[in-house]
Short mmCIF file of C-alpha atoms and ligand atoms in Angstrom, two decimals:
data_model
loop_
_atom_site.label_atom_id
_atom_site.label_comp_id
_atom_site.label_asym_id
_atom_site.label_seq_id
_atom_site.Cartn_x
_atom_site.Cartn_y
_atom_site.Cartn_z
CA MET A 8 -0.17 0.08 0.09
CA GLN A 9 1.01 3.60 -0.75
CA ILE A 10 0.27 4.90 2.67
CA LYS A 11 2.25 2.31 4.34
CA GLN A 12 5.35 2.98 2.09
CA LEU A 13 4.91 6.74 2.91
CA LYS A 14 4.67 6.17 6.43
CA GLN A 15 7.99 3.85 6.69
CA LYS A 16 9.68 6.46 4.47
CA TYR A 17 8.90 9.11 6.70
CA GLU A 18 9.88 7.36 9.88
CA GLN A 19 13.19 6.53 8.38
CA PHE A 20 13.66 10.03 7.49
CA ILE A 21 12.89 11.25 11.03
CA ARG A 22 15.24 8.33 12.34
CA ASP A 23 17.96 9.55 10.09
CA PHE A 24 17.41 13.25 11.12
CA CYS A 25 17.58 12.57 14.57
CA SER A 26 20.72 10.35 14.54
CA GLN A 27 22.22 13.04 12.21
CA LEU A 28 21.29 15.63 14.66
CA LEU A 29 23.05 13.88 17.62
CA ALA A 30 25.99 12.87 15.72
CA ILE A 31 26.81 16.80 15.28
CA HIS A 32 29.40 18.01 17.29
CA ILE A 33 28.54 20.98 19.56
CA ASP A 34 30.85 23.05 21.59
CA ARG A 35 30.30 23.44 25.19
CA LEU A 36 29.95 27.18 24.90
CA GLU A 37 27.80 26.89 22.04
CA ARG A 38 25.64 24.42 23.98
CA LYS A 39 25.34 26.74 26.71
CA TRP A 40 24.33 29.81 24.35
CA ILE A 41 21.70 27.27 22.50
CA SER A 42 20.04 26.58 25.89
CA ILE A 43 19.93 30.17 26.91
CA SER A 44 18.39 31.26 23.77
CA LEU A 45 15.85 28.53 24.11
CA MET A 46 15.20 29.74 27.60
CA VAL A 47 14.34 33.27 26.75
CA ILE A 48 12.05 32.08 23.60
CA GLY A 49 10.21 29.78 26.27
CA LEU A 50 9.94 32.55 28.84
CA LEU A 51 8.59 35.17 26.26
CA VAL A 52 6.10 32.45 25.07
CA GLY A 53 5.32 31.62 28.54
CA ILE A 54 4.49 35.43 29.35
CA ILE A 55 2.33 35.74 26.27
CA ILE A 56 0.18 32.64 27.18
CA PHE A 57 -0.15 33.66 30.68
CA ASP A 58 -1.01 37.31 29.92
CA ALA A 59 -3.59 36.09 27.34
CA PHE A 60 -5.29 33.71 30.16
CA LEU A 61 -5.25 36.70 32.87
CA HIS A 62 -6.53 39.43 30.48
CA GLY A 63 -9.04 37.23 28.65
CA VAL A 64 -7.16 37.86 25.30
CA ASN A 65 -8.69 35.88 22.29
CA PRO A 66 -6.47 34.76 19.42
CA PRO A 67 -7.53 36.74 16.33
CA SER A 68 -8.67 33.32 14.79
CA LYS A 69 -11.67 32.99 16.88
CA VAL A 70 -14.40 33.65 14.35
CA GLU A 71 -18.00 34.10 14.63
CA THR A 72 -20.21 35.00 11.70
CA ILE A 73 -23.32 37.15 11.42
CA ASP A 74 -25.52 38.71 8.59
CA SER A 75 -24.95 42.37 9.04
CA VAL A 76 -27.50 43.50 6.79
CA SER A 77 -30.43 41.54 8.92
CA LEU A 78 -29.28 42.42 12.26
CA HIS A 79 -32.49 43.81 13.18
CA LEU A 80 -34.19 40.45 12.03
CA ASN A 81 -31.69 38.49 14.16
CA LYS A 82 -32.68 37.18 17.44
CA GLU A 83 -29.50 38.03 19.44
CA PHE A 84 -29.01 41.67 18.06
CA ALA A 85 -32.60 42.80 17.61
CA GLU A 86 -33.16 46.23 19.19
CA ASP A 87 -34.98 44.91 22.25
CA ASN A 88 -31.90 42.65 23.04
CA LEU A 89 -29.40 45.19 22.93
CA GLY A 90 -27.65 46.44 26.07
CA VAL A 91 -26.97 44.82 29.46
CA GLN A 92 -28.26 41.46 30.21
CA VAL A 93 -27.75 38.80 33.05
CA ASP A 94 -27.69 35.25 31.31
CA GLU A 95 -28.92 31.97 33.18
CA LYS A 96 -25.63 31.67 34.59
CA GLY A 97 -25.43 34.97 36.05
CA GLY A 98 -22.62 36.36 33.71
CA ILE A 99 -23.01 39.58 32.36
CA ILE A 100 -23.25 40.12 28.60
CA VAL A 101 -23.37 43.60 26.86
CA ARG A 102 -24.65 43.67 23.24
CA MET A 103 -23.67 46.64 21.25
CA VAL A 104 -24.30 47.32 17.71
CA ALA A 105 -21.85 49.89 16.07
CA GLY A 106 -23.25 51.97 13.13
CA ARG A 107 -22.45 55.32 11.29
CA TYR A 108 -22.10 57.23 13.61
CA SER A 109 -22.48 55.90 17.02
CA PHE A 110 -22.65 52.98 19.35
CA PHE A 111 -26.28 51.46 20.15
CA PRO A 112 -27.56 51.75 22.82
CA LYS A 113 -26.23 55.16 23.19
CA HIS A 114 -25.73 54.94 27.04
CA ILE A 115 -25.54 51.99 29.33
CA ASP A 116 -24.92 51.27 33.07
CA VAL A 117 -22.63 48.34 34.19
CA PRO A 118 -20.92 47.34 37.57
CA ALA A 119 -17.66 48.02 38.45
CA GLU A 120 -15.08 45.24 39.41
CA THR A 121 -17.22 42.71 37.62
CA LYS A 122 -16.42 40.52 34.64
CA LEU A 123 -18.40 41.59 31.50
CA THR A 124 -18.59 39.92 28.19
CA PHE A 125 -19.09 42.48 25.36
CA ARG A 126 -20.46 41.27 21.88
CA TRP A 127 -20.15 43.87 19.36
CA VAL A 128 -21.53 43.90 15.66
CA SER A 129 -21.41 46.46 12.81
CA MET A 130 -24.33 47.32 10.82
CA ASP A 131 -22.61 48.80 8.02
CA VAL A 132 -18.81 49.38 7.57
CA LEU A 133 -15.72 48.73 9.55
CA HIS A 134 -15.69 50.33 13.04
CA GLY A 135 -13.45 49.81 15.96
CA VAL A 136 -14.05 50.38 19.39
CA HIS A 137 -11.53 51.57 22.17
CA ILE A 138 -12.30 52.01 25.88
CA PRO A 139 -9.48 53.79 27.45
CA MET A 140 -8.07 52.40 30.66
CA THR A 141 -9.24 48.71 29.82
CA ASN A 142 -8.23 46.20 27.48
CA MET A 143 -11.21 46.95 24.98
CA SER A 144 -9.71 47.55 21.72
CA THR A 145 -11.00 45.95 18.93
CA MET A 146 -11.94 45.95 15.23
CA ILE A 147 -15.74 45.60 14.60
CA VAL A 148 -15.78 43.82 11.05
CA PRO A 149 -19.08 43.81 9.23
CA GLY A 150 -20.07 39.86 9.27
CA TYR A 151 -18.44 38.95 12.22
CA VAL A 152 -19.08 39.18 16.14
CA ALA A 153 -16.25 40.70 18.02
CA GLU A 154 -16.40 39.19 21.69
CA ILE A 155 -14.33 40.63 24.47
CA THR A 156 -14.18 40.07 28.18
CA THR A 157 -13.18 42.72 30.27
CA SER A 158 -13.85 44.60 33.68
CA PHE A 159 -13.77 48.20 34.83
CA PRO A 160 -11.50 48.64 37.72
CA LYS A 161 -13.19 51.93 39.02
CA PRO A 162 -16.54 53.40 38.91
CA GLY A 163 -16.98 56.72 36.64
CA GLU A 164 -17.71 57.84 33.04
CA TYR A 165 -16.00 55.61 30.52
CA PRO A 166 -15.62 57.03 26.83
CA VAL A 167 -16.34 54.72 24.15
CA LEU A 168 -14.42 55.60 21.01
CA CYS A 169 -14.31 54.53 17.25
CA ASN A 170 -10.90 53.97 16.10
CA GLU A 171 -11.12 52.91 12.59
CA TYR A 172 -11.86 55.56 9.94
CA CYS A 173 -15.49 54.90 9.00
CA GLY A 174 -16.53 58.09 7.10
CA LEU A 175 -16.76 61.72 7.62
CA GLY A 176 -18.60 61.23 11.15
CA HIS A 177 -15.85 59.06 12.25
CA ASN A 178 -14.52 61.94 14.46
CA HIS A 179 -17.79 62.15 16.41
CA MET A 180 -18.61 58.41 16.81
CA TRP A 181 -18.17 57.86 20.22
CA SER A 182 -20.64 57.18 23.37
CA ASN A 183 -20.03 56.51 26.98
CA ILE A 184 -20.64 53.91 29.57
CA SER A 185 -21.54 54.79 33.24
CA VAL A 186 -19.77 52.50 35.66
CA ILE A 187 -21.42 52.08 38.83
CA ALA A 188 -20.33 50.70 42.34
CA LYS A 189 -20.82 46.93 42.30
CA GLU A 190 -23.13 47.23 45.26
CA ASP A 191 -25.23 50.05 43.64
CA TRP A 192 -25.87 48.11 40.25
CA THR A 193 -29.03 46.56 39.61
CA VAL A 194 -29.94 43.98 37.09
CA PRO A 195 -31.82 46.14 34.19
CA VAL A 196 -35.43 45.23 33.88
CA LYS A 197 -36.32 44.29 30.29
CA LEU A 198 -39.65 46.18 29.29
CA PRO A 199 -42.15 43.69 27.68
CA VAL A 200 -41.66 44.14 23.68
CA LYS A 201 -44.31 46.52 22.16
CA GLY A 202 -46.13 46.18 18.95
CA GLY A 203 -46.66 42.35 19.70
CA SER A 204 -45.36 41.47 16.28
CA LYS A 205 -43.06 38.33 16.11
CA HIS A 206 -39.39 39.68 15.29
CA GLU A 207 -38.66 36.40 12.84
CU1 CUA B 15 -17.00 54.12 13.15
CU2 CUA B 15 -14.92 55.43 13.00
#
């Protein structure tokens, strides 16, 4: 069988490669420097991994698609569903839509020192979102959901800025988030959907 032959060839190649590698004479000093550089690489990779877990950084490969044109018909990002919500497990999820030239809802209240999961989508073109003093800085690409987990260290007013050029009104595209002390924050009550029509 062809696959069997390939496997044998591959194994032979690995064996030869390893034996050749072991046969190479490496100077003591050289060996020392190789280990030092490997240790430095290991340390740097370790710091990146540790930091990614600590600050909830997602790799850019995490892809979640959505149809930007029909956001208003989409269950998750329908108008009544935007803003702050608490899921079954008690986690706080904030859904926001970016569009020329604002973030919707215009204003939200969130608790300080609490883990918040933001889910951003764009209804038109490429936008960005940046909240100073937090890890919130991402592109909002039409057709994709940008999810970021963050927490606000202190109560106060935080600006939300668009940091990708999106048109003539780009400079004016910003809104703000009120961060309230944890003990003063209450779960927002969702008003019953008006109009009575189904959204699907
Ligand atoms: Cu939106 Cu710049």
